[in-house]
C-alpha atoms as a printed R data frame, in Angstrom:
    type eleno elety resid chain resno       x       y       z
1   ATOM     1    CA   MET     A     1 121.978 105.886  81.341
2   ATOM     2    CA   THR     A     2 120.070 106.391  78.100
3   ATOM     3    CA   ALA     A     3 118.568 109.869  77.754
4   ATOM     4    CA   ALA     A     4 114.949 109.857  78.919
5   ATOM     5    CA   THR     A     5 112.032 110.732  76.678
6   ATOM     6    CA   VAL     A     6 109.930 113.645  77.876
7   ATOM     7    CA   LEU     A     7 106.315 112.586  77.455
8   ATOM     8    CA   ALA     A     8 103.753 115.066  76.217
9   ATOM     9    CA   GLY     A     9 100.572 114.101  78.051
10  ATOM    10    CA   ASP     A    10  98.171 111.539  79.491
11  ATOM    11    CA   ALA     A    11  97.473 109.507  76.356
12  ATOM    12    CA   GLU     A    12 101.144 109.095  75.502
13  ATOM    13    CA   ALA     A    13 101.974 108.132  79.092
14  ATOM    14    CA   LEU     A    14  99.294 105.430  79.128
15  ATOM    15    CA   GLY     A    15 100.478 104.043  75.814
16  ATOM    16    CA   VAL     A    16 104.056 103.830  77.063
17  ATOM    17    CA   ALA     A    17 102.918 102.178  80.300
18  ATOM    18    CA   ALA     A    18 100.931  99.534  78.420
19  ATOM    19    CA   GLU     A    19 103.907  98.778  76.165
20  ATOM    20    CA   LEU     A    20 106.296  98.489  79.115
21  ATOM    21    CA   ALA     A    21 103.877  96.281  81.038
22  ATOM    22    CA   ALA     A    22 103.633  93.879  78.113
23  ATOM    23    CA   GLY     A    23 107.404  93.565  78.053
24  ATOM    24    CA   PHE     A    24 107.798  93.266  81.826
25  ATOM    25    CA   ARG     A    25 105.164  90.509  81.993
26  ATOM    26    CA   LYS     A    26 107.210  88.086  79.874
27  ATOM    27    CA   ASP     A    27 109.936  87.412  82.436
28  ATOM    28    CA   ALA     A    28 108.121  88.337  85.655
29  ATOM    29    CA   ALA     A    29 107.904  84.775  86.962
30  ATOM    30    CA   GLU     A    30 111.571  84.116  86.204
31  ATOM    31    CA   ARG     A    31 112.706  87.311  87.954
32  ATOM    32    CA   ASP     A    32 110.641  86.380  90.990
33  ATOM    33    CA   ALA     A    33 111.861  82.778  91.121
34  ATOM    34    CA   ARG     A    34 115.527  83.723  90.862
35  ATOM    35    CA   ARG     A    35 115.227  87.020  92.704
36  ATOM    36    CA   ARG     A    36 116.876  88.613  89.722
37  ATOM    37    CA   LEU     A    37 116.919  92.327  90.427
38  ATOM    38    CA   PRO     A    38 115.373  94.270  87.529
39  ATOM    39    CA   HIS     A    39 118.249  96.585  86.619
40  ATOM    40    CA   PRO     A    40 117.669  96.470  82.817
41  ATOM    41    CA   GLU     A    41 113.911  96.825  83.251
42  ATOM    42    CA   LEU     A    42 114.368  99.923  85.419
43  ATOM    43    CA   GLU     A    43 116.672 101.414  82.828
44  ATOM    44    CA   ARG     A    44 113.841 100.973  80.323
45  ATOM    45    CA   LEU     A    45 111.431 102.581  82.770
46  ATOM    46    CA   SER     A    46 113.750 105.571  83.206
47  ATOM    47    CA   ALA     A    47 114.329 105.942  79.476
48  ATOM    48    CA   SER     A    48 110.587 105.750  78.762
49  ATOM    49    CA   GLY     A    49 109.900 109.085  80.435
50  ATOM    50    CA   LEU     A    50 107.231 107.686  82.777
51  ATOM    51    CA   LEU     A    51 109.154 108.770  85.864
52  ATOM    52    CA   GLY     A    52 108.712 112.406  84.880
53  ATOM    53    CA   VAL     A    53 104.980 112.476  84.165
54  ATOM    54    CA   THR     A    54 104.031 114.282  87.396
55  ATOM    55    CA   VAL     A    55 106.576 117.065  87.006
56  ATOM    56    CA   PRO     A    56 104.616 120.347  86.681
57  ATOM    57    CA   ALA     A    57 104.215 121.742  83.185
58  ATOM    58    CA   GLU     A    58 106.062 124.924  84.092
59  ATOM    59    CA   PHE     A    59 109.181 122.813  84.649
60  ATOM    60    CA   GLY     A    60 108.727 120.865  81.413
61  ATOM    61    CA   GLY     A    61 106.742 117.868  82.656
62  ATOM    62    CA   ALA     A    62 103.479 116.376  81.406
63  ATOM    63    CA   ASP     A    63 101.753 116.941  84.785
64  ATOM    64    CA   VAL     A    64  99.324 114.081  84.088
65  ATOM    65    CA   ARG     A    65  96.048 113.591  85.914
66  ATOM    66    CA   THR     A    66  96.069 111.497  89.063
67  ATOM    67    CA   GLU     A    67  93.728 109.091  87.281
68  ATOM    68    CA   THR     A    68  96.415 108.566  84.642
69  ATOM    69    CA   LEU     A    69  99.125 107.958  87.233
70  ATOM    70    CA   ALA     A    70  96.959 105.380  89.020
71  ATOM    71    CA   GLU     A    71  96.327 103.573  85.749
72  ATOM    72    CA   ILE     A    72 100.065 103.541  84.986
73  ATOM    73    CA   PHE     A    73 100.680 101.766  88.285
74  ATOM    74    CA   ARG     A    74  97.782  99.381  87.772
75  ATOM    75    CA   LEU     A    75  99.124  98.385  84.360
76  ATOM    76    CA   LEU     A    76 102.665  97.852  85.630
77  ATOM    77    CA   ALA     A    77 101.498  95.870  88.665
78  ATOM    78    CA   SER     A    78  99.336  93.616  86.516
79  ATOM    79    CA   ALA     A    79 102.589  92.553  84.865
80  ATOM    80    CA   ASP     A    80 105.043  92.597  87.790
81  ATOM    81    CA   ALA     A    81 104.064  93.845  91.246
82  ATOM    82    CA   SER     A    82 107.685  94.206  92.330
83  ATOM    83    CA   LEU     A    83 108.545  96.470  89.420
84  ATOM    84    CA   ALA     A    84 105.446  98.557  90.052
85  ATOM    85    CA   GLN     A    85 106.332  98.954  93.725
86  ATOM    86    CA   ILE     A    86 109.802 100.343  93.067
87  ATOM    87    CA   PRO     A    87 108.744 103.779  91.681
88  ATOM    88    CA   GLN     A    88 105.926 104.306  94.215
89  ATOM    89    CA   SER     A    89 108.183 106.292  96.545
90  ATOM    90    CA   HIS     A    90 109.684 108.097  93.555
91  ATOM    91    CA   PHE     A    91 106.329 109.720  92.826
92  ATOM    92    CA   VAL     A    92 105.610 110.354  96.505
93  ATOM    93    CA   TYR     A    93 108.798 112.376  96.843
94  ATOM    94    CA   VAL     A    94 108.257 114.199  93.575
95  ATOM    95    CA   GLY     A    95 105.007 115.240  95.241
96  ATOM    96    CA   VAL     A    96 106.831 116.435  98.357
97  ATOM    97    CA   LEU     A    97 108.948 118.683  96.153
98  ATOM    98    CA   ARG     A    98 105.841 120.037  94.432
99  ATOM    99    CA   ARG     A    99 104.360 121.082  97.765
100 ATOM   100    CA   GLN     A   100 107.304 122.206  99.879
101 ATOM   101    CA   GLY     A   101 110.340 122.596  97.631
102 ATOM   102    CA   THR     A   102 111.823 126.003  96.892
103 ATOM   103    CA   ARG     A   103 111.958 127.184  93.309
104 ATOM   104    CA   GLU     A   104 115.666 126.388  93.196
105 ATOM   105    CA   GLN     A   105 115.110 122.884  94.581
106 ATOM   106    CA   GLN     A   106 112.328 122.229  92.122
107 ATOM   107    CA   GLU     A   107 114.288 123.438  89.110
108 ATOM   108    CA   PHE     A   108 117.245 121.199  89.919
109 ATOM   109    CA   LEU     A   109 115.520 118.032  91.125
110 ATOM   110    CA   PHE     A   110 112.678 118.139  88.596
111 ATOM   111    CA   GLY     A   111 115.384 118.425  85.959
112 ATOM   112    CA   GLU     A   112 116.969 115.281  87.336
113 ATOM   113    CA   VAL     A   113 113.632 113.466  87.196
114 ATOM   114    CA   LEU     A   114 112.978 114.518  83.596
115 ATOM   115    CA   ALA     A   115 116.429 113.211  82.731
116 ATOM   116    CA   GLY     A   116 115.341 109.769  83.973
117 ATOM   117    CA   LYS     A   117 116.939 109.852  87.410
118 ATOM   118    CA   ARG     A   118 115.195 107.709  90.019
119 ATOM   119    CA   PHE     A   119 114.212 108.583  93.586
120 ATOM   120    CA   GLY     A   120 114.312 105.750  96.108
121 ATOM   121    CA   ASN     A   121 113.340 106.134  99.732
122 ATOM   122    CA   ALA     A   122 114.765 105.852 103.223
123 ATOM   123    CA   GLN     A   123 111.671 106.333 105.299
124 ATOM   124    CA   SER     A   124 110.641 103.444 107.564
125 ATOM   125    CA   GLU     A   125 112.532 102.324 110.650
126 ATOM   126    CA   ALA     A   126 112.450  99.047 112.559
127 ATOM   127    CA   GLY     A   127 112.477  98.531 116.307
128 ATOM   128    CA   THR     A   128 110.833 101.843 117.171
129 ATOM   129    CA   SER     A   129 107.582 102.170 119.131
130 ATOM   130    CA   HIS     A   130 105.432 102.635 115.998
131 ATOM   131    CA   VAL     A   131 105.692 103.481 112.308
132 ATOM   132    CA   GLN     A   132 105.791 107.246 112.852
133 ATOM   133    CA   ASP     A   133 108.455 107.113 115.541
134 ATOM   134    CA   ILE     A   134 111.256 108.427 113.322
135 ATOM   135    CA   ARG     A   135 114.639 108.567 115.054
136 ATOM   136    CA   THR     A   136 116.989 109.356 112.180
137 ATOM   137    CA   ARG     A   137 118.513 112.759 112.929
138 ATOM   138    CA   LEU     A   138 119.290 115.662 110.644
139 ATOM   139    CA   ARG     A   139 121.697 117.837 112.618
140 ATOM   140    CA   ARG     A   140 122.637 121.328 111.537
141 ATOM   141    CA   ARG     A   141 126.294 122.299 111.244
142 ATOM   142    CA   PRO     A   142 127.667 125.757 112.040
143 ATOM   143    CA   ASP     A   143 127.984 126.522 108.302
144 ATOM   144    CA   GLY     A   144 124.234 125.900 107.750
145 ATOM   145    CA   SER     A   145 124.579 122.480 106.134
146 ATOM   146    CA   TYR     A   146 123.401 119.263 107.731
147 ATOM   147    CA   VAL     A   147 124.594 115.788 108.652
148 ATOM   148    CA   LEU     A   148 122.404 112.649 108.702
149 ATOM   149    CA   ASP     A   149 122.634 109.712 111.073
150 ATOM   150    CA   GLY     A   150 120.305 106.735 111.354
151 ATOM   151    CA   VAL     A   151 119.249 103.351 110.002
152 ATOM   152    CA   LYS     A   152 116.304 102.799 107.671
153 ATOM   153    CA   HIS     A   153 114.517  99.595 106.727
154 ATOM   154    CA   TYR     A   154 112.107  98.578 103.939
155 ATOM   155    CA   SER     A   155 113.844 101.112 101.710
156 ATOM   156    CA   THR     A   156 112.176 100.096  98.465
157 ATOM   157    CA   GLY     A   157 114.115 101.106  95.388
158 ATOM   158    CA   ALA     A   158 117.079 102.606  97.254
159 ATOM   159    CA   LEU     A   159 119.449 100.104  95.693
160 ATOM   160    CA   PHE     A   160 118.418 101.297  92.208
161 ATOM   161    CA   ALA     A   161 118.138 104.999  93.002
162 ATOM   162    CA   ASP     A   162 120.122 108.004  91.863
163 ATOM   163    CA   TRP     A   163 118.693 110.059  94.739
164 ATOM   164    CA   ILE     A   164 117.476 108.757  98.102
165 ATOM   165    CA   PRO     A   165 114.979 110.989  99.924
166 ATOM   166    CA   VAL     A   166 115.575 110.439 103.644
167 ATOM   167    CA   LEU     A   167 112.883 111.152 106.233
168 ATOM   168    CA   ALA     A   168 114.494 112.549 109.373
169 ATOM   169    CA   ARG     A   169 113.910 114.801 112.358
170 ATOM   170    CA   ALA     A   170 115.847 118.048 112.629
171 ATOM   171    CA   ASP     A   171 117.100 119.643 115.820
172 ATOM   172    CA   ASP     A   172 113.626 121.097 116.451
173 ATOM   173    CA   ASP     A   173 112.177 117.535 116.138
174 ATOM   174    CA   ASN     A   174 110.198 118.482 113.012
175 ATOM   175    CA   LEU     A   175 110.144 116.115 110.046
176 ATOM   176    CA   HIS     A   176 112.240 117.003 107.010
177 ATOM   177    CA   VAL     A   177 113.178 115.198 103.807
178 ATOM   178    CA   ALA     A   178 116.814 115.268 102.735
179 ATOM   179    CA   TYR     A   179 117.460 114.432  99.078
180 ATOM   180    CA   VAL     A   180 120.769 112.566  99.172
181 ATOM   181    CA   PRO     A   181 122.770 111.220  96.216
182 ATOM   182    CA   ARG     A   182 123.015 107.442  96.174
183 ATOM   183    CA   ASP     A   183 126.816 107.665  96.261
184 ATOM   184    CA   ALA     A   184 127.030 110.171  99.140
185 ATOM   185    CA   PRO     A   185 129.833 109.456 101.633
186 ATOM   186    CA   GLY     A   186 128.557 107.634 104.701
187 ATOM   187    CA   LEU     A   187 125.457 106.250 102.930
188 ATOM   188    CA   THR     A   188 125.302 102.473 102.510
189 ATOM   189    CA   VAL     A   189 122.485 100.475 100.915
190 ATOM   190    CA   VAL     A   190 122.336  96.853 102.052
191 ATOM   191    CA   ASP     A   191 120.578  94.343  99.798
192 ATOM   192    CA   ASP     A   192 119.054  92.298 102.638
193 ATOM   193    CA   TRP     A   193 115.353  92.201 101.715
194 ATOM   194    CA   ASP     A   194 114.091  88.609 101.947
195 ATOM   195    CA   GLY     A   195 110.314  89.001 101.834
196 ATOM   196    CA   MET     A   196 108.253  86.057 100.629
197 ATOM   197    CA   GLY     A   197 106.616  88.364  98.100
198 ATOM   198    CA   GLN     A   198 107.684  91.370  96.057
199 ATOM   199    CA   ARG     A   199 111.049  89.675  96.028
200 ATOM   200    CA   THR     A   200 112.803  92.024  93.603
201 ATOM   201    CA   THR     A   201 111.937  95.415  95.110
202 ATOM   202    CA   ALA     A   202 115.299  95.567  96.914
203 ATOM   203    CA   SER     A   203 113.486  96.885  99.994
204 ATOM   204    CA   GLY     A   204 116.563  96.574 102.157
205 ATOM   205    CA   THR     A   205 118.453  98.599 104.740
206 ATOM   206    CA   VAL     A   206 119.953 102.067 104.377
207 ATOM   207    CA   ARG     A   207 122.660 103.067 106.850
208 ATOM   208    CA   LEU     A   208 123.447 106.739 107.331
209 ATOM   209    CA   GLU     A   209 126.672 107.581 109.127
210 ATOM   210    CA   SER     A   210 127.508 111.281 109.255
211 ATOM   211    CA   VAL     A   211 126.163 111.776 105.725
212 ATOM   212    CA   PRO     A   212 126.727 115.397 104.629
213 ATOM   213    CA   VAL     A   213 123.689 117.215 103.226
214 ATOM   214    CA   PRO     A   214 123.723 120.769 101.791
215 ATOM   215    CA   ALA     A   215 120.948 123.007 103.096
216 ATOM   216    CA   ALA     A   216 119.656 123.320  99.517
217 ATOM   217    CA   ARG     A   217 118.721 119.602  99.524
218 ATOM   218    CA   VAL     A   218 116.520 119.714 102.652
219 ATOM   219    CA   VAL     A   219 112.732 120.152 102.424
220 ATOM   220    CA   PRO     A   220 110.492 120.958 105.451
221 ATOM   221    CA   HIS     A   221 108.064 118.033 105.183
222 ATOM   222    CA   HIS     A   222 106.312 118.836 108.463
223 ATOM   223    CA   LEU     A   223 104.673 121.864 106.839
224 ATOM   224    CA   THR     A   224 102.691 119.482 104.629
225 ATOM   225    CA   PHE     A   225 100.488 118.488 107.563
226 ATOM   226    CA   ARG     A   226  99.629 121.937 108.911
227 ATOM   227    CA   GLY     A   227  96.648 122.346 106.629
228 ATOM   228    CA   PRO     A   228  94.525 120.260 104.282
229 ATOM   229    CA   GLN     A   229  96.796 117.935 102.351
230 ATOM   230    CA   LEU     A   230  96.738 115.153  99.781
231 ATOM   231    CA   HIS     A   231 100.112 113.615 100.587
232 ATOM   232    CA   GLY     A   232  98.609 110.535 102.185
233 ATOM   233    CA   ALA     A   233  95.791 110.170  99.672
234 ATOM   234    CA   ALA     A   234  98.159 110.362  96.709
235 ATOM   235    CA   ALA     A   235 100.596 107.851  98.214
236 ATOM   236    CA   GLN     A   236  97.880 105.412  99.252
237 ATOM   237    CA   LEU     A   237  96.216 105.668  95.851
238 ATOM   238    CA   LEU     A   238  99.336 104.231  94.245
239 ATOM   239    CA   HIS     A   239  99.290 101.358  96.735
240 ATOM   240    CA   ALA     A   240  95.640 100.751  95.804
241 ATOM   241    CA   ALA     A   241  96.588 100.759  92.131
242 ATOM   242    CA   ILE     A   242  99.274  98.139  92.769
243 ATOM   243    CA   ASP     A   243  96.758  95.901  94.552
244 ATOM   244    CA   ALA     A   244  94.239  96.371  91.743
245 ATOM   245    CA   GLY     A   245  96.948  95.458  89.251
246 ATOM   246    CA   ILE     A   246  97.872  92.312  91.170
247 ATOM   247    CA   ALA     A   247  94.205  91.266  91.136
248 ATOM   248    CA   ALA     A   248  93.903  91.876  87.400
249 ATOM   249    CA   GLY     A   249  97.153  90.059  86.644
250 ATOM   250    CA   ALA     A   250  96.157  87.043  88.724
251 ATOM   251    CA   LEU     A   251  92.750  86.853  87.049
252 ATOM   252    CA   ALA     A   252  94.299  87.060  83.582
253 ATOM   253    CA   GLU     A   253  96.699  84.202  84.384
254 ATOM   254    CA   ALA     A   254  93.843  82.122  85.807
255 ATOM   255    CA   VAL     A   255  91.807  82.656  82.646
256 ATOM   256    CA   GLU     A   256  94.711  81.661  80.406
257 ATOM   257    CA   PHE     A   257  95.502  78.588  82.491
258 ATOM   258    CA   VAL     A   258  91.932  77.285  82.583
259 ATOM   259    CA   ARG     A   259  91.457  77.878  78.867
260 ATOM   260    CA   THR     A   260  94.661  76.135  77.814
261 ATOM   261    CA   LYS     A   261  95.850  73.742  80.538
262 ATOM   262    CA   SER     A   262  93.170  72.770  83.063
263 ATOM   263    CA   ARG     A   263  91.385  69.453  82.650
264 ATOM   264    CA   PRO     A   264  87.635  69.379  83.251
265 ATOM   265    CA   TRP     A   265  86.411  67.618  86.365
266 ATOM   266    CA   PHE     A   266  85.029  64.185  85.400
267 ATOM   267    CA   GLU     A   267  81.554  64.931  86.777
268 ATOM   268    CA   SER     A   268  81.429  68.023  84.577
269 ATOM   269    CA   VAL     A   269  82.332  65.871  81.573
270 ATOM   270    CA   ASP     A   270  79.568  63.429  82.533
271 ATOM   271    CA   GLU     A   271  77.133  66.332  82.314
272 ATOM   272    CA   GLY     A   272  78.299  67.192  78.808
273 ATOM   273    CA   HIS     A   273  80.972  69.839  79.411
274 ATOM   274    CA   ALA     A   274  84.025  68.902  77.364
275 ATOM   275    CA   THR     A   275  86.475  71.512  78.679
276 ATOM   276    CA   ALA     A   276  87.217  73.180  81.999
277 ATOM   277    CA   ALA     A   277  86.142  76.512  80.516
278 ATOM   278    CA   ASP     A   278  82.664  75.033  79.889
279 ATOM   279    CA   ASP     A   279  82.185  73.972  83.514
280 ATOM   280    CA   PRO     A   280  79.243  76.034  84.860
281 ATOM   281    CA   LEU     A   281  80.690  76.043  88.383
282 ATOM   282    CA   LEU     A   282  83.972  77.514  87.103
283 ATOM   283    CA   ILE     A   283  82.047  79.998  84.972
284 ATOM   284    CA   GLN     A   284  80.196  81.122  88.104
285 ATOM   285    CA   ARG     A   285  83.433  81.536  90.052
286 ATOM   286    CA   PHE     A   286  85.133  83.488  87.266
287 ATOM   287    CA   GLY     A   287  82.112  85.773  87.155
288 ATOM   288    CA   GLU     A   288  82.477  86.437  90.877
289 ATOM   289    CA   LEU     A   289  86.199  87.139  90.546
290 ATOM   290    CA   ALA     A   290  85.672  89.435  87.565
291 ATOM   291    CA   ILE     A   291  83.204  91.460  89.635
292 ATOM   292    CA   ARG     A   292  85.865  91.876  92.334
293 ATOM   293    CA   VAL     A   293  88.332  93.200  89.767
294 ATOM   294    CA   ARG     A   294  85.795  95.552  88.205
295 ATOM   295    CA   ALA     A   295  84.823  96.900  91.632
296 ATOM   296    CA   ALA     A   296  88.457  97.527  92.528
297 ATOM   297    CA   ASP     A   297  89.119  99.250  89.205
298 ATOM   298    CA   ALA     A   298  85.995 101.412  89.474
299 ATOM   299    CA   LEU     A   299  86.784 102.575  93.006
300 ATOM   300    CA   LEU     A   300  90.363 103.288  91.954
301 ATOM   301    CA   VAL     A   301  89.124 105.627  89.197
302 ATOM   302    CA   THR     A   302  86.646 107.283  91.560
303 ATOM   303    CA   ALA     A   303  89.359 107.849  94.155
304 ATOM   304    CA   ALA     A   304  91.812 109.254  91.615
305 ATOM   305    CA   ARG     A   305  89.216 111.706  90.347
306 ATOM   306    CA   SER     A   306  88.473 112.724  93.931
307 ATOM   307    CA   VAL     A   307  92.167 113.495  94.470
308 ATOM   308    CA   ASP     A   308  92.256 115.579  91.296
309 ATOM   309    CA   ALA     A   309  89.107 117.447  92.335
310 ATOM   310    CA   ALA     A   310  90.582 118.191  95.746
311 ATOM   311    CA   ARG     A   311  93.843 119.353  94.195
312 ATOM   312    CA   ALA     A   312  91.893 121.870  92.092
313 ATOM   313    CA   ASP     A   313  90.080 123.213  95.179
314 ATOM   314    CA   LEU     A   314  91.903 122.114  98.324
315 ATOM   315    CA   THR     A   315  89.874 122.522 101.493
316 ATOM   316    CA   GLU     A   316  89.460 120.490 104.659
317 ATOM   317    CA   ASP     A   317  86.313 118.963 103.182
318 ATOM   318    CA   SER     A   318  87.730 118.158  99.751
319 ATOM   319    CA   ALA     A   319  90.877 116.658 101.283
320 ATOM   320    CA   ALA     A   320  88.769 114.526 103.621
321 ATOM   321    CA   GLU     A   321  86.587 113.288 100.772
322 ATOM   322    CA   ALA     A   322  89.680 112.364  98.751
323 ATOM   323    CA   SER     A   323  91.214 110.455 101.670
324 ATOM   324    CA   ILE     A   324  88.004 108.523 102.278
325 ATOM   325    CA   ALA     A   325  87.623 107.689  98.578
326 ATOM   326    CA   VAL     A   326  91.200 106.423  98.463
327 ATOM   327    CA   ALA     A   327  90.707 104.397 101.643
328 ATOM   328    CA   ALA     A   328  87.663 102.696 100.114
329 ATOM   329    CA   ALA     A   329  89.626 101.921  96.963
330 ATOM   330    CA   LYS     A   330  92.576 100.571  98.923
331 ATOM   331    CA   VAL     A   331  90.478  98.259 101.102
332 ATOM   332    CA   THR     A   332  88.598  96.901  98.084
333 ATOM   333    CA   ALA     A   333  91.702  96.434  95.940
334 ATOM   334    CA   ALA     A   334  93.574  94.691  98.757
335 ATOM   335    CA   GLU     A   335  90.695  92.275  99.293
336 ATOM   336    CA   ALA     A   336  90.468  91.586  95.560
337 ATOM   337    CA   ALA     A   337  94.210  90.942  95.222
338 ATOM   338    CA   LEU     A   338  94.247  88.515  98.135
339 ATOM   339    CA   GLU     A   339  91.100  86.683  97.081
340 ATOM   340    CA   ILE     A   340  92.017  86.281  93.430
341 ATOM   341    CA   GLY     A   341  95.638  85.429  94.183
342 ATOM   342    CA   SER     A   342  94.329  82.500  96.210
343 ATOM   343    CA   ALA     A   343  91.333  81.621  94.018
344 ATOM   344    CA   LEU     A   344  93.661  81.230  91.031
345 ATOM   345    CA   PHE     A   345  94.574  77.755  92.366
346 ATOM   346    CA   GLU     A   346  90.988  76.893  93.194
347 ATOM   347    CA   VAL     A   347  89.844  77.438  89.604
348 ATOM   348    CA   ALA     A   348  92.991  76.264  87.794
349 ATOM   349    CA   GLY     A   349  93.465  72.986  89.619
350 ATOM   350    CA   THR     A   350  96.327  70.911  91.020
351 ATOM   351    CA   ARG     A   351  98.877  71.563  88.288
352 ATOM   352    CA   SER     A   352  98.747  75.306  88.920
353 ATOM   353    CA   ALA     A   353 100.450  74.730  92.285
354 ATOM   354    CA   LEU     A   354 103.692  73.600  90.651
355 ATOM   355    CA   ASP     A   355 106.472  75.800  91.950
356 ATOM   356    CA   SER     A   356 108.076  75.939  88.507
357 ATOM   357    CA   LEU     A   357 105.087  77.835  87.081
358 ATOM   358    CA   GLY     A   358 105.448  80.699  89.546
359 ATOM   359    CA   LEU     A   359 101.717  81.387  89.761
360 ATOM   360    CA   HIS     A   360 101.988  81.689  93.531
361 ATOM   361    CA   ARG     A   361 103.809  84.981  93.101
362 ATOM   362    CA   HIS     A   362 100.491  86.807  92.736
363 ATOM   363    CA   TRP     A   363  99.262  85.752  96.174
364 ATOM   364    CA   ARG     A   364 102.695  86.246  97.747
365 ATOM   365    CA   ASP     A   365 102.942  89.731  96.248
366 ATOM   366    CA   ALA     A   366  99.423  90.584  97.399
367 ATOM   367    CA   ARG     A   367  99.956  89.257 100.909
368 ATOM   368    CA   THR     A   368 103.251  91.134 101.255
369 ATOM   369    CA   HIS     A   369 102.124  94.404  99.710
370 ATOM   370    CA   THR     A   370  98.847  94.627 101.644
371 ATOM   371    CA   LEU     A   371 100.820  94.602 104.902
372 ATOM   372    CA   HIS     A   372 102.009  98.176 104.312
373 ATOM   373    CA   ASP     A   373  99.233  99.523 106.521
374 ATOM   374    CA   PRO     A   374  96.214  97.833 108.107
375 ATOM   375    CA   ALA     A   375  92.959  97.972 106.158
376 ATOM   376    CA   ARG     A   376  91.006  97.721 109.424
377 ATOM   377    CA   TRP     A   377  91.983 101.293 110.318
378 ATOM   378    CA   LYS     A   378  90.891 102.537 106.918
379 ATOM   379    CA   VAL     A   379  87.494 100.916 107.468
380 ATOM   380    CA   GLN     A   380  87.311 102.627 110.858
381 ATOM   381    CA   HIS     A   381  87.956 106.050 109.343
382 ATOM   382    CA   ILE     A   382  85.393 105.438 106.604
383 ATOM   383    CA   GLY     A   383  82.816 104.462 109.214
384 ATOM   384    CA   ARG     A   384  83.531 107.500 111.397
385 ATOM   385    CA   TYR     A   385  83.278 109.788 108.390
386 ATOM   386    CA   VAL     A   386  80.001 108.316 107.141
387 ATOM   387    CA   LEU     A   387  78.301 107.987 110.521
388 ATOM   388    CA   ASN     A   388  79.564 111.025 112.420
389 ATOM   389    CA   GLY     A   389  81.115 113.285 109.787
390 ATOM   390    CA   THR     A   390  84.541 112.891 111.396
391 ATOM   391    CA   ARG     A   391  87.271 113.902 108.974
392 ATOM   392    CA   PRO     A   392  90.192 111.474 108.692
393 ATOM   393    CA   PRO     A   393  93.476 112.460 110.393
394 ATOM   394    CA   ARG     A   394  96.303 114.245 108.566
395 ATOM   395    CA   HIS     A   395  99.041 111.777 109.442
396 ATOM   396    CA   GLY     A   396  99.895 111.033 105.814
397 ATOM   397    CA   LEU     A   397  98.938 107.344 105.731
398 ATOM   398    CA   LEU     A   398  95.341 107.893 104.654
């Protein structure tokens, strides 16, 4: 692995993200079509220093604003939603270390992150009663170390990771996160993800069979939820940023296609409009779609600033306001991504549906990514908060 750059601050991080996004955009359709896993692209991401931008300044990181991190994800997702999805869990579990890690854990693992090492995830499970029914077990040995057993699904980025944070229940049934090396004995990553969208995230299966874990690599995640917290808001904000990026990327491709490839409808020509881009009905539709993108982007910024404000003064009220702001951004961005991913074909015309062009990846990515958690529950929590002042729950998915 090439040595990672250590970025100095927000402006530099945004510049690097924009440069990477421009490069990732060039072959995004080809990667999707062939399901070519983005190993070289992730090496560039690691070397760029972007993976370390949320490491606290006292440990040598840039500690960028949440608004900056959201914009990084939006930029990357506008180019390739699969690539943007891969580091989402990386930043979530850097955040877990910030909140609950010991000084020793932080010094070591933050050092790994600044060196360009990637965190994956082994969090979700299939076949259980619901998403928070975690059955993977972290059992304590007589010498104080632990052993992990379980099966995880939808483990985005695990195949590319240097470290895999594993969500598990300890003997007391409380949730912990074990930071496990990718090559740990008993840990197997299976490349069996076959989603219709986000095809190259490698969101496959992780099998854990008597995986040894030193006590120094276990973090008590359950403590996160015993007071006001931003774990869920921060994680969901990155999902919102990915959706906003998908919407922006789809709109940009639609604009380029209509300007350069679409033929005008003959009735539009009869009325004196020589190109598709001159068609007043298409102009109207593009205006509507642009408003959707601008609304998603604006709510994303508002939500990110709300998270930063709550982080500076964390109370039950500030945490609730941040969660509600993020929920509003996520619902709006998801709707925009789905609408524009579909409307791309409406405005671009028949030729845009050719499989060889790969324009359908935007809708497929949006439809797949927006299934992470139901927007209808976010709308419910927003309504309860606005109407009755009911704070959202602390379960970490809001």
